[in-house]
Amino acid sequence: MTGRMSTGPSRRALLLAAALTAAAAPAARAAVGADPFDTLRLRWLDIALGTGYDPAAEPYAARLARLGGMARDFHAGMAPAAGSLWPGHPFDPPAGAGASVLVRRRGRSATLWISEPPRTGTPLEIVWDRPVRSVVHADDTVDVHLAGRRTRLRVTPGMACAVHRCEVILG
């Protein structure tokens, strides 16, 4: 006895249950979507919502109609501007919130999007442990320094809540 108490089903039991559930799915439902993603999405909906669900039947129809109306109202009230999607509701992150970096790689190129939500205006430096052969595009606020196997990006964000972009060819 190891002294470890079981608080629920083991991972093995959960994986076995998931496999059995997937195997028991009707083949006709999987054939609905020609795309594998559609098949997977439909299977996930079956697992999450159960089968036999009819969105046109009550109480689902009324709730979905109300939810759709709320979504339309929110969408109609949007007025995207710097730092806000809705007038009177600015995006104001807490002091000390860090920078955010998104990297999207496509083949031998990569695009980096950098944001600094606190809007302090203080330059920040990002060290990327990735060799870069050349810079295709960099916003005026982004300085790229190629240094062997590391790439240093110095971003001068300013005071506006903006995204700073840099596109590179990987080495």
PDB file of C-alpha atoms in Angstrom:
ATOM      1  CA  MET A   1       0.000   0.000   0.000  1.00  0.00           C
ATOM      2  CA  THR A   2       1.484   3.346  -1.013  1.00  0.00           C
ATOM      3  CA  GLY A   3      -0.731   5.510   1.149  1.00  0.00           C
ATOM      4  CA  ARG A   4      -2.220   7.219  -1.921  1.00  0.00           C
ATOM      5  CA  MET A   5      -5.988   7.563  -1.774  1.00  0.00           C
ATOM      6  CA  SER A   6      -8.092   7.277  -4.888  1.00  0.00           C
ATOM      7  CA  THR A   7     -10.376  10.284  -5.383  1.00  0.00           C
ATOM      8  CA  GLY A   8     -12.081   9.067  -8.535  1.00  0.00           C
ATOM      9  CA  PRO A   9     -11.618   7.009 -11.658  1.00  0.00           C
ATOM     10  CA  SER A  10      -8.074   6.429 -12.855  1.00  0.00           C
ATOM     11  CA  ARG A  11      -6.736   7.876 -16.092  1.00  0.00           C
ATOM     12  CA  ARG A  12      -6.774   4.389 -17.573  1.00  0.00           C
ATOM     13  CA  ALA A  13     -10.464   4.005 -16.749  1.00  0.00           C
ATOM     14  CA  LEU A  14     -11.295   7.405 -18.253  1.00  0.00           C
ATOM     15  CA  LEU A  15      -9.342   6.637 -21.442  1.00  0.00           C
ATOM     16  CA  LEU A  16     -11.043   3.255 -21.735  1.00  0.00           C
ATOM     17  CA  ALA A  17     -14.460   4.876 -21.254  1.00  0.00           C
ATOM     18  CA  ALA A  18     -13.658   7.499 -23.905  1.00  0.00           C
ATOM     19  CA  ALA A  19     -12.504   4.815 -26.343  1.00  0.00           C
ATOM     20  CA  LEU A  20     -15.629   2.741 -25.771  1.00  0.00           C
ATOM     21  CA  THR A  21     -17.838   5.809 -26.189  1.00  0.00           C
ATOM     22  CA  ALA A  22     -16.108   6.726 -29.447  1.00  0.00           C
ATOM     23  CA  ALA A  23     -16.383   3.144 -30.721  1.00  0.00           C
ATOM     24  CA  ALA A  24     -20.093   3.042 -29.914  1.00  0.00           C
ATOM     25  CA  ALA A  25     -20.854   6.180 -31.962  1.00  0.00           C
ATOM     26  CA  PRO A  26     -23.228   5.546 -34.836  1.00  0.00           C
ATOM     27  CA  ALA A  27     -21.433   5.403 -38.179  1.00  0.00           C
ATOM     28  CA  ALA A  28     -24.221   7.394 -39.838  1.00  0.00           C
ATOM     29  CA  ARG A  29     -23.541  10.414 -37.621  1.00  0.00           C
ATOM     30  CA  ALA A  30     -19.806  10.326 -38.443  1.00  0.00           C
ATOM     31  CA  ALA A  31     -20.583  10.201 -42.159  1.00  0.00           C
ATOM     32  CA  VAL A  32     -22.491  13.520 -41.999  1.00  0.00           C
ATOM     33  CA  GLY A  33     -19.336  15.644 -42.216  1.00  0.00           C
ATOM     34  CA  ALA A  34     -17.032  14.958 -45.138  1.00  0.00           C
ATOM     35  CA  ASP A  35     -14.234  16.848 -43.401  1.00  0.00           C
ATOM     36  CA  PRO A  36     -12.497  15.049 -40.493  1.00  0.00           C
ATOM     37  CA  PHE A  37     -12.806  18.240 -38.446  1.00  0.00           C
ATOM     38  CA  ASP A  38     -16.594  18.244 -38.938  1.00  0.00           C
ATOM     39  CA  THR A  39     -16.769  14.625 -37.847  1.00  0.00           C
ATOM     40  CA  LEU A  40     -14.722  15.358 -34.745  1.00  0.00           C
ATOM     41  CA  ARG A  41     -16.791  18.465 -33.953  1.00  0.00           C
ATOM     42  CA  LEU A  42     -20.052  16.564 -34.288  1.00  0.00           C
ATOM     43  CA  ARG A  43     -18.711  13.759 -32.085  1.00  0.00           C
ATOM     44  CA  TRP A  44     -17.628  16.282 -29.445  1.00  0.00           C
ATOM     45  CA  LEU A  45     -21.108  17.856 -29.483  1.00  0.00           C
ATOM     46  CA  ASP A  46     -22.627  14.402 -28.973  1.00  0.00           C
ATOM     47  CA  ILE A  47     -20.365  13.815 -25.979  1.00  0.00           C
ATOM     48  CA  ALA A  48     -20.857  17.276 -24.484  1.00  0.00           C
ATOM     49  CA  LEU A  49     -24.606  17.686 -25.075  1.00  0.00           C
ATOM     50  CA  GLY A  50     -25.793  14.141 -25.389  1.00  0.00           C
ATOM     51  CA  THR A  51     -27.724  12.663 -28.271  1.00  0.00           C
ATOM     52  CA  GLY A  52     -31.357  13.232 -29.102  1.00  0.00           C
ATOM     53  CA  TYR A  53     -31.037  16.996 -28.538  1.00  0.00           C
ATOM     54  CA  ASP A  54     -33.383  19.052 -30.740  1.00  0.00           C
ATOM     55  CA  PRO A  55     -32.619  22.802 -30.702  1.00  0.00           C
ATOM     56  CA  ALA A  56     -36.069  23.553 -32.154  1.00  0.00           C
ATOM     57  CA  ALA A  57     -37.856  21.930 -29.195  1.00  0.00           C
ATOM     58  CA  GLU A  58     -38.637  23.684 -25.934  1.00  0.00           C
ATOM     59  CA  PRO A  59     -37.017  24.670 -23.617  1.00  0.00           C
ATOM     60  CA  TYR A  60     -34.003  24.906 -25.934  1.00  0.00           C
ATOM     61  CA  ALA A  61     -35.655  27.047 -28.626  1.00  0.00           C
ATOM     62  CA  ALA A  62     -36.624  29.871 -26.250  1.00  0.00           C
ATOM     63  CA  ARG A  63     -33.251  29.872 -24.497  1.00  0.00           C
ATOM     64  CA  LEU A  64     -31.314  29.832 -27.758  1.00  0.00           C
ATOM     65  CA  ALA A  65     -33.478  32.661 -29.151  1.00  0.00           C
ATOM     66  CA  ARG A  66     -32.820  34.753 -26.012  1.00  0.00           C
ATOM     67  CA  LEU A  67     -29.085  34.030 -26.210  1.00  0.00           C
ATOM     68  CA  GLY A  68     -29.057  34.962 -29.916  1.00  0.00           C
ATOM     69  CA  GLY A  69     -30.781  38.265 -29.122  1.00  0.00           C
ATOM     70  CA  MET A  70     -28.227  39.079 -26.442  1.00  0.00           C
ATOM     71  CA  ALA A  71     -25.383  38.311 -28.868  1.00  0.00           C
ATOM     72  CA  ARG A  72     -26.930  40.580 -31.527  1.00  0.00           C
ATOM     73  CA  ASP A  73     -27.271  43.411 -28.984  1.00  0.00           C
ATOM     74  CA  PHE A  74     -23.635  43.075 -27.909  1.00  0.00           C
ATOM     75  CA  HIS A  75     -22.481  42.958 -31.516  1.00  0.00           C
ATOM     76  CA  ALA A  76     -24.563  46.005 -32.475  1.00  0.00           C
ATOM     77  CA  GLY A  77     -23.095  47.987 -29.563  1.00  0.00           C
ATOM     78  CA  MET A  78     -19.483  47.290 -30.527  1.00  0.00           C
ATOM     79  CA  ALA A  79     -17.375  50.249 -31.592  1.00  0.00           C
ATOM     80  CA  PRO A  80     -13.805  48.940 -31.776  1.00  0.00           C
ATOM     81  CA  ALA A  81     -11.192  51.519 -30.849  1.00  0.00           C
ATOM     82  CA  ALA A  82      -7.742  51.437 -29.310  1.00  0.00           C
ATOM     83  CA  GLY A  83      -8.053  49.681 -25.984  1.00  0.00           C
ATOM     84  CA  SER A  84     -11.807  49.046 -26.139  1.00  0.00           C
ATOM     85  CA  LEU A  85     -14.453  47.087 -28.011  1.00  0.00           C
ATOM     86  CA  TRP A  86     -17.442  48.832 -26.424  1.00  0.00           C
ATOM     87  CA  PRO A  87     -17.735  52.571 -25.673  1.00  0.00           C
ATOM     88  CA  GLY A  88     -17.425  53.285 -21.965  1.00  0.00           C
ATOM     89  CA  HIS A  89     -15.801  49.910 -21.228  1.00  0.00           C
ATOM     90  CA  PRO A  90     -12.053  50.343 -21.720  1.00  0.00           C
ATOM     91  CA  PHE A  91      -9.656  47.450 -21.474  1.00  0.00           C
ATOM     92  CA  ASP A  92      -7.563  48.436 -18.489  1.00  0.00           C
ATOM     93  CA  PRO A  93      -5.342  45.569 -17.353  1.00  0.00           C
ATOM     94  CA  PRO A  94      -3.911  45.607 -13.833  1.00  0.00           C
ATOM     95  CA  ALA A  95      -0.617  47.350 -13.196  1.00  0.00           C
ATOM     96  CA  GLY A  96       2.325  45.040 -13.629  1.00  0.00           C
ATOM     97  CA  ALA A  97       0.637  42.833 -16.234  1.00  0.00           C
ATOM     98  CA  GLY A  98       3.262  41.349 -18.519  1.00  0.00           C
ATOM     99  CA  ALA A  99       3.787  41.578 -22.217  1.00  0.00           C
ATOM    100  CA  SER A 100       2.157  39.073 -24.514  1.00  0.00           C
ATOM    101  CA  VAL A 101       3.898  37.439 -27.474  1.00  0.00           C
ATOM    102  CA  LEU A 102       2.207  35.362 -30.157  1.00  0.00           C
ATOM    103  CA  VAL A 103       4.361  33.478 -32.662  1.00  0.00           C
ATOM    104  CA  ARG A 104       2.917  31.945 -35.804  1.00  0.00           C
ATOM    105  CA  ARG A 105       5.270  29.834 -37.861  1.00  0.00           C
ATOM    106  CA  ARG A 106       4.593  28.982 -41.499  1.00  0.00           C
ATOM    107  CA  GLY A 107       7.281  26.902 -43.163  1.00  0.00           C
ATOM    108  CA  ARG A 108      10.543  28.830 -42.933  1.00  0.00           C
ATOM    109  CA  SER A 109       8.943  32.117 -41.877  1.00  0.00           C
ATOM    110  CA  ALA A 110       7.494  33.272 -38.586  1.00  0.00           C
ATOM    111  CA  THR A 111       5.394  36.258 -37.575  1.00  0.00           C
ATOM    112  CA  LEU A 112       5.578  37.647 -34.052  1.00  0.00           C
ATOM    113  CA  TRP A 113       2.897  39.866 -32.542  1.00  0.00           C
ATOM    114  CA  ILE A 114       3.883  41.618 -29.315  1.00  0.00           C
ATOM    115  CA  SER A 115       1.658  43.634 -27.006  1.00  0.00           C
ATOM    116  CA  GLU A 116       2.385  45.423 -23.761  1.00  0.00           C
ATOM    117  CA  PRO A 117      -0.996  45.863 -22.067  1.00  0.00           C
ATOM    118  CA  PRO A 118       0.145  48.105 -19.165  1.00  0.00           C
ATOM    119  CA  ARG A 119       1.007  50.833 -21.714  1.00  0.00           C
ATOM    120  CA  THR A 120       3.912  52.133 -19.654  1.00  0.00           C
ATOM    121  CA  GLY A 121       5.849  53.195 -22.739  1.00  0.00           C
ATOM    122  CA  THR A 122       8.953  51.559 -21.275  1.00  0.00           C
ATOM    123  CA  PRO A 123      10.899  49.617 -23.912  1.00  0.00           C
ATOM    124  CA  LEU A 124      11.028  45.894 -23.382  1.00  0.00           C
ATOM    125  CA  GLU A 125      13.461  43.329 -24.708  1.00  0.00           C
ATOM    126  CA  ILE A 126      12.536  39.833 -25.780  1.00  0.00           C
ATOM    127  CA  VAL A 127      15.205  37.181 -26.286  1.00  0.00           C
ATOM    128  CA  TRP A 128      14.091  34.455 -28.666  1.00  0.00           C
ATOM    129  CA  ASP A 129      16.253  31.332 -28.724  1.00  0.00           C
ATOM    130  CA  ARG A 130      15.736  30.863 -32.418  1.00  0.00           C
ATOM    131  CA  PRO A 131      18.141  31.665 -35.259  1.00  0.00           C
ATOM    132  CA  VAL A 132      16.740  34.161 -37.768  1.00  0.00           C
ATOM    133  CA  ARG A 133      18.203  34.544 -41.241  1.00  0.00           C
ATOM    134  CA  SER A 134      16.557  37.848 -42.164  1.00  0.00           C
ATOM    135  CA  VAL A 135      13.811  40.287 -41.261  1.00  0.00           C
ATOM    136  CA  VAL A 136      11.000  40.593 -43.819  1.00  0.00           C
ATOM    137  CA  HIS A 137       9.051  43.291 -41.981  1.00  0.00           C
ATOM    138  CA  ALA A 138       9.193  44.991 -38.605  1.00  0.00           C
ATOM    139  CA  ASP A 139       6.989  47.796 -37.347  1.00  0.00           C
ATOM    140  CA  ASP A 140       8.733  51.075 -36.531  1.00  0.00           C
ATOM    141  CA  THR A 141       8.407  50.187 -32.849  1.00  0.00           C
ATOM    142  CA  VAL A 142      10.316  46.884 -33.194  1.00  0.00           C
ATOM    143  CA  ASP A 143      14.120  46.636 -33.506  1.00  0.00           C
ATOM    144  CA  VAL A 144      15.442  43.186 -34.382  1.00  0.00           C
ATOM    145  CA  HIS A 145      19.040  42.265 -33.524  1.00  0.00           C
ATOM    146  CA  LEU A 146      20.272  39.027 -35.057  1.00  0.00           C
ATOM    147  CA  ALA A 147      22.930  37.367 -32.897  1.00  0.00           C
ATOM    148  CA  GLY A 148      23.740  33.805 -33.954  1.00  0.00           C
ATOM    149  CA  ARG A 149      21.350  31.301 -32.406  1.00  0.00           C
ATOM    150  CA  ARG A 150      19.468  34.011 -30.500  1.00  0.00           C
ATOM    151  CA  THR A 151      17.353  36.857 -31.725  1.00  0.00           C
ATOM    152  CA  ARG A 152      16.766  39.954 -29.625  1.00  0.00           C
ATOM    153  CA  LEU A 153      13.708  42.080 -30.185  1.00  0.00           C
ATOM    154  CA  ARG A 154      13.502  45.502 -28.582  1.00  0.00           C
ATOM    155  CA  VAL A 155       9.965  46.860 -28.563  1.00  0.00           C
ATOM    156  CA  THR A 156       9.163  50.480 -27.767  1.00  0.00           C
ATOM    157  CA  PRO A 157       5.429  50.135 -27.177  1.00  0.00           C
ATOM    158  CA  GLY A 158       4.341  53.710 -26.533  1.00  0.00           C
ATOM    159  CA  MET A 159       1.272  54.559 -24.462  1.00  0.00           C
ATOM    160  CA  ALA A 160      -1.455  53.181 -26.762  1.00  0.00           C
ATOM    161  CA  CYS A 161      -2.648  49.615 -26.372  1.00  0.00           C
ATOM    162  CA  ALA A 162      -1.293  48.461 -29.732  1.00  0.00           C
ATOM    163  CA  VAL A 163       0.081  45.274 -31.219  1.00  0.00           C
ATOM    164  CA  HIS A 164       3.595  45.388 -32.657  1.00  0.00           C
ATOM    165  CA  ARG A 165       4.435  43.057 -35.544  1.00  0.00           C
ATOM    166  CA  CYS A 166       7.600  41.501 -36.868  1.00  0.00           C
ATOM    167  CA  GLU A 167       7.968  38.944 -39.679  1.00  0.00           C
ATOM    168  CA  VAL A 168      11.191  36.964 -40.093  1.00  0.00           C
ATOM    169  CA  ILE A 169      12.757  34.181 -42.160  1.00  0.00           C
ATOM    170  CA  LEU A 170      14.078  31.456 -39.884  1.00  0.00           C
ATOM    171  CA  GLY A 171      17.706  30.363 -40.212  1.00  0.00           C
TER     172      GLY A 171
END
